[in-house]
Coordinates of N, CA and C in Angstrom, one line a residue:
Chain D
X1 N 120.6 154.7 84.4 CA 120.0 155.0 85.7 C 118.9 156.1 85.6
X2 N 118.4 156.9 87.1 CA 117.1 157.2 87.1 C 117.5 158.6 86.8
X3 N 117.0 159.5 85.9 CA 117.5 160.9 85.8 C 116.2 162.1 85.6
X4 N 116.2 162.7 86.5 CA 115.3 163.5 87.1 C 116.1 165.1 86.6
X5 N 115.0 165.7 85.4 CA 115.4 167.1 84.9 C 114.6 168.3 85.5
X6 N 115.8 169.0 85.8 CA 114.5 170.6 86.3 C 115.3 171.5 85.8
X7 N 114.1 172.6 85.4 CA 113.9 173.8 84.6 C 113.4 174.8 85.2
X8 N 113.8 175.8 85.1 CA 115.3 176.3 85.0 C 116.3 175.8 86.0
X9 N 117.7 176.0 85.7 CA 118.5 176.1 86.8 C 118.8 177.0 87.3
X10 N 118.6 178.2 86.9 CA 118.7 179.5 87.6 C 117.3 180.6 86.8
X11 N 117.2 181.3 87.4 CA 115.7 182.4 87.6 C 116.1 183.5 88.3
X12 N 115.8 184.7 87.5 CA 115.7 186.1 88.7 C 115.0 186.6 88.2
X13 N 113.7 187.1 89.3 CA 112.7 187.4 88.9 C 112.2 189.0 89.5
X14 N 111.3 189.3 89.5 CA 111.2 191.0 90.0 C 109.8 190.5 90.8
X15 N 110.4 190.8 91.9 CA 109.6 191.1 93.3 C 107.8 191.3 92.9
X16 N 106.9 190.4 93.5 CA 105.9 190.8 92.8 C 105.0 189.5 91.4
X17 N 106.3 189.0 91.2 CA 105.6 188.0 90.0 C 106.1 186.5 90.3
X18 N 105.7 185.8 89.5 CA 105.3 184.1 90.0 C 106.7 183.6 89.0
X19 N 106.6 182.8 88.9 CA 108.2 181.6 88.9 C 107.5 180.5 88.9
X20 N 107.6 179.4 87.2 CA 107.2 177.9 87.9 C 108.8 177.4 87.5
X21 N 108.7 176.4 88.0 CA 109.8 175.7 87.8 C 109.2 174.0 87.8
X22 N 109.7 173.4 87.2 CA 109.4 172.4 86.2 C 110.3 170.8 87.0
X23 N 109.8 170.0 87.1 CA 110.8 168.7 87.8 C 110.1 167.6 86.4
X24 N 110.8 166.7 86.0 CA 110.5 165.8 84.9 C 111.3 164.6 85.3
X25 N 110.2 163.3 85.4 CA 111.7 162.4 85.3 C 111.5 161.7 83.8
X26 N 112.7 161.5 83.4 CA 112.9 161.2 82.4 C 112.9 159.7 81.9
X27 N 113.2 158.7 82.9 CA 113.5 157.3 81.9 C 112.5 156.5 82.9
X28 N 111.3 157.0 84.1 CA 110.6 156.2 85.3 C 109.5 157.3 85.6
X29 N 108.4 156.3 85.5 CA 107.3 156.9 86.1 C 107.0 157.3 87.6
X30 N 107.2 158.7 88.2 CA 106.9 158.5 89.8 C 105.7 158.8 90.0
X31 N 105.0 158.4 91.1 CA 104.1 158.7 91.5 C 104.1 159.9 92.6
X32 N 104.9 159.9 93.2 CA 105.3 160.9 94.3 C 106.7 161.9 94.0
X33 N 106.5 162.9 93.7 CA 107.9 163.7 93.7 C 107.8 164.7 95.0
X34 N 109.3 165.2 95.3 CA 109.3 165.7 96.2 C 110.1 167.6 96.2
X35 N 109.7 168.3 96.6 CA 110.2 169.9 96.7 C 110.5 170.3 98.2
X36 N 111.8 170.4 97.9 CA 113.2 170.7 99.2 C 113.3 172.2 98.8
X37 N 113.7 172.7 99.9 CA 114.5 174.2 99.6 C 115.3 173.9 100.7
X38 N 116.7 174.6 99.9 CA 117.8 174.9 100.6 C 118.4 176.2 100.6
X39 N 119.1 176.5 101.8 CA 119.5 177.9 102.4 C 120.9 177.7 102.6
X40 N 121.4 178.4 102.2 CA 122.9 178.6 101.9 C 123.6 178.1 103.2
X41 N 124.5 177.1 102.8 CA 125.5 175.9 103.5 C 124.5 175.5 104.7
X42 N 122.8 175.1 104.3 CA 122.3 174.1 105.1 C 121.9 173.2 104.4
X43 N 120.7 172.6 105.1 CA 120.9 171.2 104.9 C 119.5 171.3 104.3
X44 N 118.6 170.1 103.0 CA 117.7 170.1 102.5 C 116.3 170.6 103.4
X45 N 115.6 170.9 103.3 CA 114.0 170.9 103.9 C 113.1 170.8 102.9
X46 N 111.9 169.6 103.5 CA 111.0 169.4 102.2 C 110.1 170.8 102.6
X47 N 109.0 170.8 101.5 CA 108.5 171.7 101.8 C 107.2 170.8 101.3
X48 N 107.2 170.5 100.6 CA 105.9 169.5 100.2 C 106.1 168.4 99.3
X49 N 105.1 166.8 99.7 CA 105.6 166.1 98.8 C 104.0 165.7 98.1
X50 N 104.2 165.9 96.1 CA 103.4 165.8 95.3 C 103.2 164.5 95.1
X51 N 101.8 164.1 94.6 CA 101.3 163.0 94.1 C 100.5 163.2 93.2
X52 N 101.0 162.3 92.4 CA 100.4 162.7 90.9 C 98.8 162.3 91.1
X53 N 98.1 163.4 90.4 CA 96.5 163.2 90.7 C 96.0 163.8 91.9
X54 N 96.6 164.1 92.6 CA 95.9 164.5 93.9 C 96.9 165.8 94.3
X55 N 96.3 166.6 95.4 CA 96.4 167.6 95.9 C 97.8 167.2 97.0
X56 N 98.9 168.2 96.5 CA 100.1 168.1 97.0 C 99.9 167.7 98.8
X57 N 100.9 167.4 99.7 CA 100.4 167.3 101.2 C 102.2 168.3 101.6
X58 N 102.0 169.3 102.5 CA 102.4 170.4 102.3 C 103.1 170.2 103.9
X59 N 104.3 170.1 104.3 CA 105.0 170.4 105.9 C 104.5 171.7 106.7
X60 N 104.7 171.3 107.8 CA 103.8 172.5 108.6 C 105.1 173.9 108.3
X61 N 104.6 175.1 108.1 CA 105.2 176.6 108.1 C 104.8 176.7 106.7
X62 N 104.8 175.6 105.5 CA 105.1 175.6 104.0 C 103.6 176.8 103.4
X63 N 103.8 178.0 103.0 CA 102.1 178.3 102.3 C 101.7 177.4 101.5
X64 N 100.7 177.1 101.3 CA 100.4 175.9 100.3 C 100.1 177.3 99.0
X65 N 99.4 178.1 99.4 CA 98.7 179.5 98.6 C 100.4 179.9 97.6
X66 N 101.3 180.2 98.4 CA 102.2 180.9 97.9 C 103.1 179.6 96.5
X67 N 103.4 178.5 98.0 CA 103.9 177.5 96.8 C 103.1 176.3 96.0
X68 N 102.7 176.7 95.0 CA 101.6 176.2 94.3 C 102.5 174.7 93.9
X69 N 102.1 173.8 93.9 CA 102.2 172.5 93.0 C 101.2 171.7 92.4
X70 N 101.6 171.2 91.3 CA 100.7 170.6 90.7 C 101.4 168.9 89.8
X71 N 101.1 167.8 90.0 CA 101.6 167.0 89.6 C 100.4 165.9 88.3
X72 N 100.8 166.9 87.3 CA 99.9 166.5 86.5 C 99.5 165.3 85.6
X73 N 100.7 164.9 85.7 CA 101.2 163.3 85.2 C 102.4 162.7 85.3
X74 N 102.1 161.4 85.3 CA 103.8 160.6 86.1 C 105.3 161.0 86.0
X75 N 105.4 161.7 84.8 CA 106.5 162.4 84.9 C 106.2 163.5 85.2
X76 N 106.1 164.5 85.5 CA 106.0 166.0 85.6 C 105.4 166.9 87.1
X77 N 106.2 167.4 87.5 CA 105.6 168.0 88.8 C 106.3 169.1 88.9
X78 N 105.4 170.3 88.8 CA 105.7 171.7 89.0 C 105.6 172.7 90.2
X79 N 105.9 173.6 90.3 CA 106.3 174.1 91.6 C 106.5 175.8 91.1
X80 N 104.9 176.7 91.9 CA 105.2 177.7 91.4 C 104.9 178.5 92.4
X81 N 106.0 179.4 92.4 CA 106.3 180.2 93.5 C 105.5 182.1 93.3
X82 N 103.8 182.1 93.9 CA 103.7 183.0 93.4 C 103.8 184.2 94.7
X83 N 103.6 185.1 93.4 CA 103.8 187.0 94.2 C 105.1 186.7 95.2
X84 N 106.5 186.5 94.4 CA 107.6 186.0 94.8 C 108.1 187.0 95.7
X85 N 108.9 186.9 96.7 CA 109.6 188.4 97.8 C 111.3 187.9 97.4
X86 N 111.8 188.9 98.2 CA 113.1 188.2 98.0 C 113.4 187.7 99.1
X87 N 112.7 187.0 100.1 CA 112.8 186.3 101.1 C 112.4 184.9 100.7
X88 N 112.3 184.7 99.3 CA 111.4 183.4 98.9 C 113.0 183.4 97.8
X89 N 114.1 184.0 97.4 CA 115.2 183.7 97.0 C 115.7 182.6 97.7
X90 N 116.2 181.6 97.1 CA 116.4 180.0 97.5 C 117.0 178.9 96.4
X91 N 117.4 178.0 96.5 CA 117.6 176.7 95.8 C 116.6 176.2 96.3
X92 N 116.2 175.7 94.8 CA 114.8 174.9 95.2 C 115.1 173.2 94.5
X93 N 114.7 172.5 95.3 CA 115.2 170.9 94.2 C 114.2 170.2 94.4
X94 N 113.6 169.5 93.7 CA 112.8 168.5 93.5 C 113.5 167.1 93.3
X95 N 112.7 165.6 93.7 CA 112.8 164.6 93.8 C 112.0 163.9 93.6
X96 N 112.2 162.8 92.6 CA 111.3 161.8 92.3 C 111.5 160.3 92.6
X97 N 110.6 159.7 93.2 CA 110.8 158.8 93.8 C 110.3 157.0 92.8
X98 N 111.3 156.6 92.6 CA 110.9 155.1 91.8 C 110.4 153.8 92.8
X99 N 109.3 153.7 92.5 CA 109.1 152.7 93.3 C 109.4 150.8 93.1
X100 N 109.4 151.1 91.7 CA 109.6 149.5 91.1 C 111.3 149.5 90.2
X101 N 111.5 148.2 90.1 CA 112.3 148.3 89.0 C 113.7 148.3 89.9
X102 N 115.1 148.8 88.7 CA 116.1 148.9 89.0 C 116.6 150.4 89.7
X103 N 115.6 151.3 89.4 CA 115.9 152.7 89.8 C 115.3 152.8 91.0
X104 N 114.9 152.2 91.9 CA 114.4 152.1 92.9 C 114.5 153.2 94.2
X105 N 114.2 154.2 94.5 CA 115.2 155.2 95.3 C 114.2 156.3 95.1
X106 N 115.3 157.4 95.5 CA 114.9 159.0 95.0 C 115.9 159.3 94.5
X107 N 115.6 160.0 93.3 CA 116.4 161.1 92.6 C 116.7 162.3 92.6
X108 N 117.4 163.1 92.7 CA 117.3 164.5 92.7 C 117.2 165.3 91.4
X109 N 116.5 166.2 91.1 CA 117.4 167.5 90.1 C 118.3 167.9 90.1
X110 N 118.7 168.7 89.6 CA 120.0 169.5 89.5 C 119.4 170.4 90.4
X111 N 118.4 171.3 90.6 CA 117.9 172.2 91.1 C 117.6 173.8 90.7
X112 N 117.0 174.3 91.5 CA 117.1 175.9 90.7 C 117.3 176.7 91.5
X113 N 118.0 177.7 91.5 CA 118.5 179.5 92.3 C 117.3 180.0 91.7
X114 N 116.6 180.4 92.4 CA 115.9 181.5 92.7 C 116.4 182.9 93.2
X115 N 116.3 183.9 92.7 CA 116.8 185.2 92.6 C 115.6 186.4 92.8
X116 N 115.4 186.8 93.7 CA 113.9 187.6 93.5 C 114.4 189.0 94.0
X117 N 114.5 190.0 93.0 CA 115.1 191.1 93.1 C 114.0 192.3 93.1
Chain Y
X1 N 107.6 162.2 114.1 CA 108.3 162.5 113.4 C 109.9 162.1 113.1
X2 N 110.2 161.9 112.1 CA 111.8 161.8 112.4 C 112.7 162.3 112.3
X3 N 113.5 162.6 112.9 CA 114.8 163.6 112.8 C 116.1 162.7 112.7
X4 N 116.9 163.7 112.1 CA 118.4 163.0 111.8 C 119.4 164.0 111.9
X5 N 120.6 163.5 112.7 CA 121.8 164.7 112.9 C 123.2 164.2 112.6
X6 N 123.5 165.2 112.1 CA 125.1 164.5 111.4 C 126.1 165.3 112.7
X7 N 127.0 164.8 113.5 CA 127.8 165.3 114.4 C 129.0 165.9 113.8
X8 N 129.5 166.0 112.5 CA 130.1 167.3 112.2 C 129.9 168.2 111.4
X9 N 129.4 169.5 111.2 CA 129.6 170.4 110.3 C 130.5 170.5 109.4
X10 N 131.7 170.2 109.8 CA 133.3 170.7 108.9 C 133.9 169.8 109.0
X11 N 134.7 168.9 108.3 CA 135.7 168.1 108.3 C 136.6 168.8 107.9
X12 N 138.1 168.6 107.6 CA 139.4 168.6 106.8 C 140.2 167.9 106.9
X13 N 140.7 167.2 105.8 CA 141.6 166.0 105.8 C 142.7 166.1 104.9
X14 N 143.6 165.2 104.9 CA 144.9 165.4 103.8 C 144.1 163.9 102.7
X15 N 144.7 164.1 102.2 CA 144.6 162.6 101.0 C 145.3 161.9 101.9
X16 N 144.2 161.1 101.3 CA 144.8 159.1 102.1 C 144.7 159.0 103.7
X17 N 144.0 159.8 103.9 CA 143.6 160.0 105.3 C 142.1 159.0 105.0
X18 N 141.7 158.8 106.4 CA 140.7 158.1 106.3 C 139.6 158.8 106.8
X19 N 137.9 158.5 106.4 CA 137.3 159.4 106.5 C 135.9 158.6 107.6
X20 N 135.4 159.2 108.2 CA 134.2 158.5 108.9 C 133.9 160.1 109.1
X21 N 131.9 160.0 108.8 CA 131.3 160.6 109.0 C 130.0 160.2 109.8
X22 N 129.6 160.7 111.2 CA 128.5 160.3 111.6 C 127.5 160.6 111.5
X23 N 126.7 159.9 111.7 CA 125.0 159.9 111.5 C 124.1 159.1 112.4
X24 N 123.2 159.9 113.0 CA 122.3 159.4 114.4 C 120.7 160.2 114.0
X25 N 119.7 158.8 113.7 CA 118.5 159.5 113.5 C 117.6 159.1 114.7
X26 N 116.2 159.8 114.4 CA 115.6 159.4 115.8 C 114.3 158.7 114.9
X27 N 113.7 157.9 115.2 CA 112.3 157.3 114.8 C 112.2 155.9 114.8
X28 N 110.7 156.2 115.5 CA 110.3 155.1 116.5 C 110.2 153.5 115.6
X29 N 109.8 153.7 114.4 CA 109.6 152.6 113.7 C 111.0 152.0 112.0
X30 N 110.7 151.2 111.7 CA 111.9 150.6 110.4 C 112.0 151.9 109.6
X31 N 113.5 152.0 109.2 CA 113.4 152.6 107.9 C 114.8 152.5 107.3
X32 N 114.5 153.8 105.9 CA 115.5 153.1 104.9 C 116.4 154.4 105.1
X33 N 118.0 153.8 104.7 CA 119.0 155.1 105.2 C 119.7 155.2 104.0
X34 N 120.1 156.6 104.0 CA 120.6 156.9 102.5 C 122.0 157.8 102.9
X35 N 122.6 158.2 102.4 CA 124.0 158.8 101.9 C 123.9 159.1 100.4
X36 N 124.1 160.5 100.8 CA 124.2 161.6 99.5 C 125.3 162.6 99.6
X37 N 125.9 162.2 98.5 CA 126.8 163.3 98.6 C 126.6 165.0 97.2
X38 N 126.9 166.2 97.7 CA 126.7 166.8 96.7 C 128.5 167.9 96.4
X39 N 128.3 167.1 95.3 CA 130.0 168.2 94.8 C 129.9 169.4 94.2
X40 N 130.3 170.1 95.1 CA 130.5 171.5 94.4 C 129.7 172.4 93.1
X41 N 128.8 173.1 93.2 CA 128.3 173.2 92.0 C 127.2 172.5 91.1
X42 N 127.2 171.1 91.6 CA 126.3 170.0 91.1 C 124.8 169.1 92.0
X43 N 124.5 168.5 91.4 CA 123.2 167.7 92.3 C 123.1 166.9 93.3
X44 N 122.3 166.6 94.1 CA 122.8 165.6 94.6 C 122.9 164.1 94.0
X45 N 123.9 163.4 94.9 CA 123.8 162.2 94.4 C 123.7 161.0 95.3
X46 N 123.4 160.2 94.6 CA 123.5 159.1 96.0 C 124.4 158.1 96.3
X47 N 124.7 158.2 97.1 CA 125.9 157.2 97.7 C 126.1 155.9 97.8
X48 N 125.1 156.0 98.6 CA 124.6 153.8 99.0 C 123.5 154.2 100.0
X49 N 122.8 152.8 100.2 CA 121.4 153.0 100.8 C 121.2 151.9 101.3
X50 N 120.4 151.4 102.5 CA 120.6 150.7 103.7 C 118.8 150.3 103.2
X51 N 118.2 148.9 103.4 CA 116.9 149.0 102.9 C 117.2 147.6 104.0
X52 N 117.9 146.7 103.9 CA 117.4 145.7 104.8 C 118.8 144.5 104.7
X53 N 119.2 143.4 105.4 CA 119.9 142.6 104.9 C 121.6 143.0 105.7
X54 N 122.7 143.2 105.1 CA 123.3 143.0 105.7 C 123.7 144.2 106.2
X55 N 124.2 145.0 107.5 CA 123.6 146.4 108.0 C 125.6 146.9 107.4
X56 N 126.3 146.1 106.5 CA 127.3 146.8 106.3 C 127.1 146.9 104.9
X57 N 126.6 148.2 104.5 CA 126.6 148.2 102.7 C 127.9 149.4 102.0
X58 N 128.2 148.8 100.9 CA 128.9 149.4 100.0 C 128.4 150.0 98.8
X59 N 128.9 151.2 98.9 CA 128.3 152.3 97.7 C 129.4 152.5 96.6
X60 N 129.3 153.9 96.1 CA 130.1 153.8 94.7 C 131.1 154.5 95.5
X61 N 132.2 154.8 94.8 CA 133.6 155.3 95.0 C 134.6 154.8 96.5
X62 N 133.9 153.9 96.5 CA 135.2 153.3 97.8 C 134.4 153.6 99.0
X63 N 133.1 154.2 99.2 CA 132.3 154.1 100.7 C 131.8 153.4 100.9
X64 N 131.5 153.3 102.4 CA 130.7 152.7 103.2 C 130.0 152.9 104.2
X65 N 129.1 152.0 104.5 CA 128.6 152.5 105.7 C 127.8 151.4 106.6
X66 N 128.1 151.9 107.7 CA 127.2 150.6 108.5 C 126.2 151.0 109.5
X67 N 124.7 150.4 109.1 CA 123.5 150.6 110.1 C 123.8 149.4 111.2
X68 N 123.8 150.4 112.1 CA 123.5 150.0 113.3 C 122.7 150.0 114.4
X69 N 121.4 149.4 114.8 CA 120.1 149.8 114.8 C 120.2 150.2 116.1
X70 N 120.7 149.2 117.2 CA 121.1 149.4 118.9 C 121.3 151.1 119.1
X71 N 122.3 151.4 117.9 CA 122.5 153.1 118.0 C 122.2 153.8 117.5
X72 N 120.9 153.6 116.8 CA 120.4 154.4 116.0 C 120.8 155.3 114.8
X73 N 122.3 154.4 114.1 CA 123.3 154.9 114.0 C 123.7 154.6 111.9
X74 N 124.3 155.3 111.5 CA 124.5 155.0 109.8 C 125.3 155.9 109.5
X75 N 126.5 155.3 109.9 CA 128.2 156.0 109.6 C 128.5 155.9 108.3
X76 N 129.3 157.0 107.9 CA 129.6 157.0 106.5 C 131.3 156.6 106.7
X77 N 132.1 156.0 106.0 CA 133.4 155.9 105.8 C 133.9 155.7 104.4
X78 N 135.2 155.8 104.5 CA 135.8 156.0 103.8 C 137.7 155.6 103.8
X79 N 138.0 154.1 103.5 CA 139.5 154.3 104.3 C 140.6 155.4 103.8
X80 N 140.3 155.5 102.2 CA 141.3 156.7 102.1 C 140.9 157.5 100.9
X81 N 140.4 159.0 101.5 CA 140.3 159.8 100.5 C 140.8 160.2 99.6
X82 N 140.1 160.8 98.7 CA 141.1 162.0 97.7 C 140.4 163.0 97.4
X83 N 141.7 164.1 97.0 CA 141.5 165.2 96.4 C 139.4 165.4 96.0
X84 N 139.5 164.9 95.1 CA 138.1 164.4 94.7 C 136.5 164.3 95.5
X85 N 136.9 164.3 97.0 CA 135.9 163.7 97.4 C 135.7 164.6 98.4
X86 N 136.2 165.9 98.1 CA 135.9 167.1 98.7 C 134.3 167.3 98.0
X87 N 133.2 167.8 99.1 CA 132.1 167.7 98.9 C 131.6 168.3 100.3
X88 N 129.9 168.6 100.1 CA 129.0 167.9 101.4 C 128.3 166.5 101.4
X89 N 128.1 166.3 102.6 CA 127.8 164.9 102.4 C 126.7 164.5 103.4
X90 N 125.6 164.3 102.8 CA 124.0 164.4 103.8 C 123.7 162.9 103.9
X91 N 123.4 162.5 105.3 CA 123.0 161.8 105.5 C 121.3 162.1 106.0
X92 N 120.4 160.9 105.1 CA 118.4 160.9 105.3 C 118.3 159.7 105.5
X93 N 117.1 159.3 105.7 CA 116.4 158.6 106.4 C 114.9 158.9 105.8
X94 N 114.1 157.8 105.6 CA 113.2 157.6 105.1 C 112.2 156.8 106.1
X95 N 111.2 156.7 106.1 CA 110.5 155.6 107.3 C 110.0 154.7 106.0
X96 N 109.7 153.4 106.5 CA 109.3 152.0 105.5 C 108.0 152.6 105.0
X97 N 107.5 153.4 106.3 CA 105.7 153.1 106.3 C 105.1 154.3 105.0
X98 N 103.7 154.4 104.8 CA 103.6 154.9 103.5 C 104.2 156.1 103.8
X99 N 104.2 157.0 102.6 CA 104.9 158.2 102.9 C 106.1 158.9 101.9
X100 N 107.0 157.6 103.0 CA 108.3 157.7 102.2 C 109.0 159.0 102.7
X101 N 108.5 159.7 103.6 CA 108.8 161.2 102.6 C 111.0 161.1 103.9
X102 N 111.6 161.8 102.8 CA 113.0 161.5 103.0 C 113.4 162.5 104.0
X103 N 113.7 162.5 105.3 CA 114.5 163.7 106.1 C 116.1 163.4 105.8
X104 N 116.6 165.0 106.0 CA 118.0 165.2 105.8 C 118.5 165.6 106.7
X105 N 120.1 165.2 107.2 CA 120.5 166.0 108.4 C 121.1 167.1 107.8
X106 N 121.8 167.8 108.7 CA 122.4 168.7 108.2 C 123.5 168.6 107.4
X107 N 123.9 168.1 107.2 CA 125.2 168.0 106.1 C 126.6 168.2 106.2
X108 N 127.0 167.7 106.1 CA 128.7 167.6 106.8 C 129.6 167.8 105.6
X109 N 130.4 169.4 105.4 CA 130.9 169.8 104.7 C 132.2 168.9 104.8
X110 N 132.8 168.4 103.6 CA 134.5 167.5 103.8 C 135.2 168.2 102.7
X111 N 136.2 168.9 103.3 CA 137.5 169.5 102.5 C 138.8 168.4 102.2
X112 N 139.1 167.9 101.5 CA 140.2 167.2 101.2 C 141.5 167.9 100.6
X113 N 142.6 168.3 101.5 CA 143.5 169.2 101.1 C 144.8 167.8 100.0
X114 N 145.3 168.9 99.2 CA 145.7 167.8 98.6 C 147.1 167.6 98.8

């Protein structure tokens, strides 16, 4: 099946500095991956969905300045959180989406804690 | 835009109890419906997913769920849980048209006491 890796799973960082975090799918080429943040015992929110080659498209409140993405090729789409606060402490998860084939769907990551102390 | 709301926050159930979880989205045009469940500690995963055909589909571990279009509606069930299937459990919604991009409701915490 479709297995979508991200890096790190956990991060604490010092107030002040940038964080990338990493989404890879592993066995399917997506063209579109997707960056959710979640807030303790709620429910997903996208924050922007990447396409490879082109300039991420960003939900309204999202900074585009602060959360940087970049999806540089079919597997790989990054997400970097700069001049971090600890108001930007979060689970962050990314999704990649198959469009052909038997993996057909979205996949999630495992995700990453963000810790900004 | 589309939105989607799960009508309980908290469940609790004994084992072998049966489970139904609701789910009511709002949007104007076709789309595809998903069930994710996430266990404790781990990622999400996906349940079963509704794309077209017959509106009662079957997922992995004994669920179900039925789209109902009249009510805008993609119940999760379950006839009898376990121990195991303690989790949250998000019901999204996807629109056909380009995009794709997947909304979540809020998520319906399920405690299964054993």
């Amino acid at each position: 099946g479709a297995v979508v890796s991200q890096h790190p799973s956990r991060v604490i960082c010092k107030s002040g500095t940038s964080v990338k975090i990493e989404c890879r799918s592993l066995d399917f080429q997506a063209t579109t991956m997707f960056w959710y943040r979640q807030f303790p015992k709620q429910s997903l929110m996208l924050m922007a969905t990447s396409n490879e080659g082109s300039k991420a498209t960003y939900e309204q409140g999202v900074e585009k300045d602060k959360f940087l993405i970049n999806h540089a090729s079919l597997t790989l789409s990054t997400l970097t959180v700069t001049s971090a606060h600890p108001e930007d402490s979060s689970f962050y998860i990314c999704s990649a989406r198959a469009t052909t084939g038997p993996v057909y769907g979205y996949t999630f990551g495992s995700g990453t804690r963000l810790t900004v102390v | 835009a589309q939105s989607v709301s799960q009508h309980n926050h908290h469940v609790i159930l004994s084992e072998a109890a049966s489970l139904e979880l609701g789910c009511n989205y709002s949007y104007g045009g076709t789309v595809n419906l998903f069930w994710y469940v996430q266990y404790p500690g781990q990622h999400l995963q996906l349940l079963l997913k509704y794309f077209s055909g017959d509106p009662l589909v079957k997922g992995i571990k004994g669920f179900e769920a039925e789209f109902i279009k009249s009510k805008f509606s993609f119940n999760l069930r379950k006839p009898s849980v376990q121990w195991s299937d303690t989790a949250e459990y998000f019901c999204a919604v996807s629109p056909k048209a380009a995009g794709n991009k997947l909304t979540f409701g809020g998520g319906t915490r399920v405690l299964v006491k054993p």
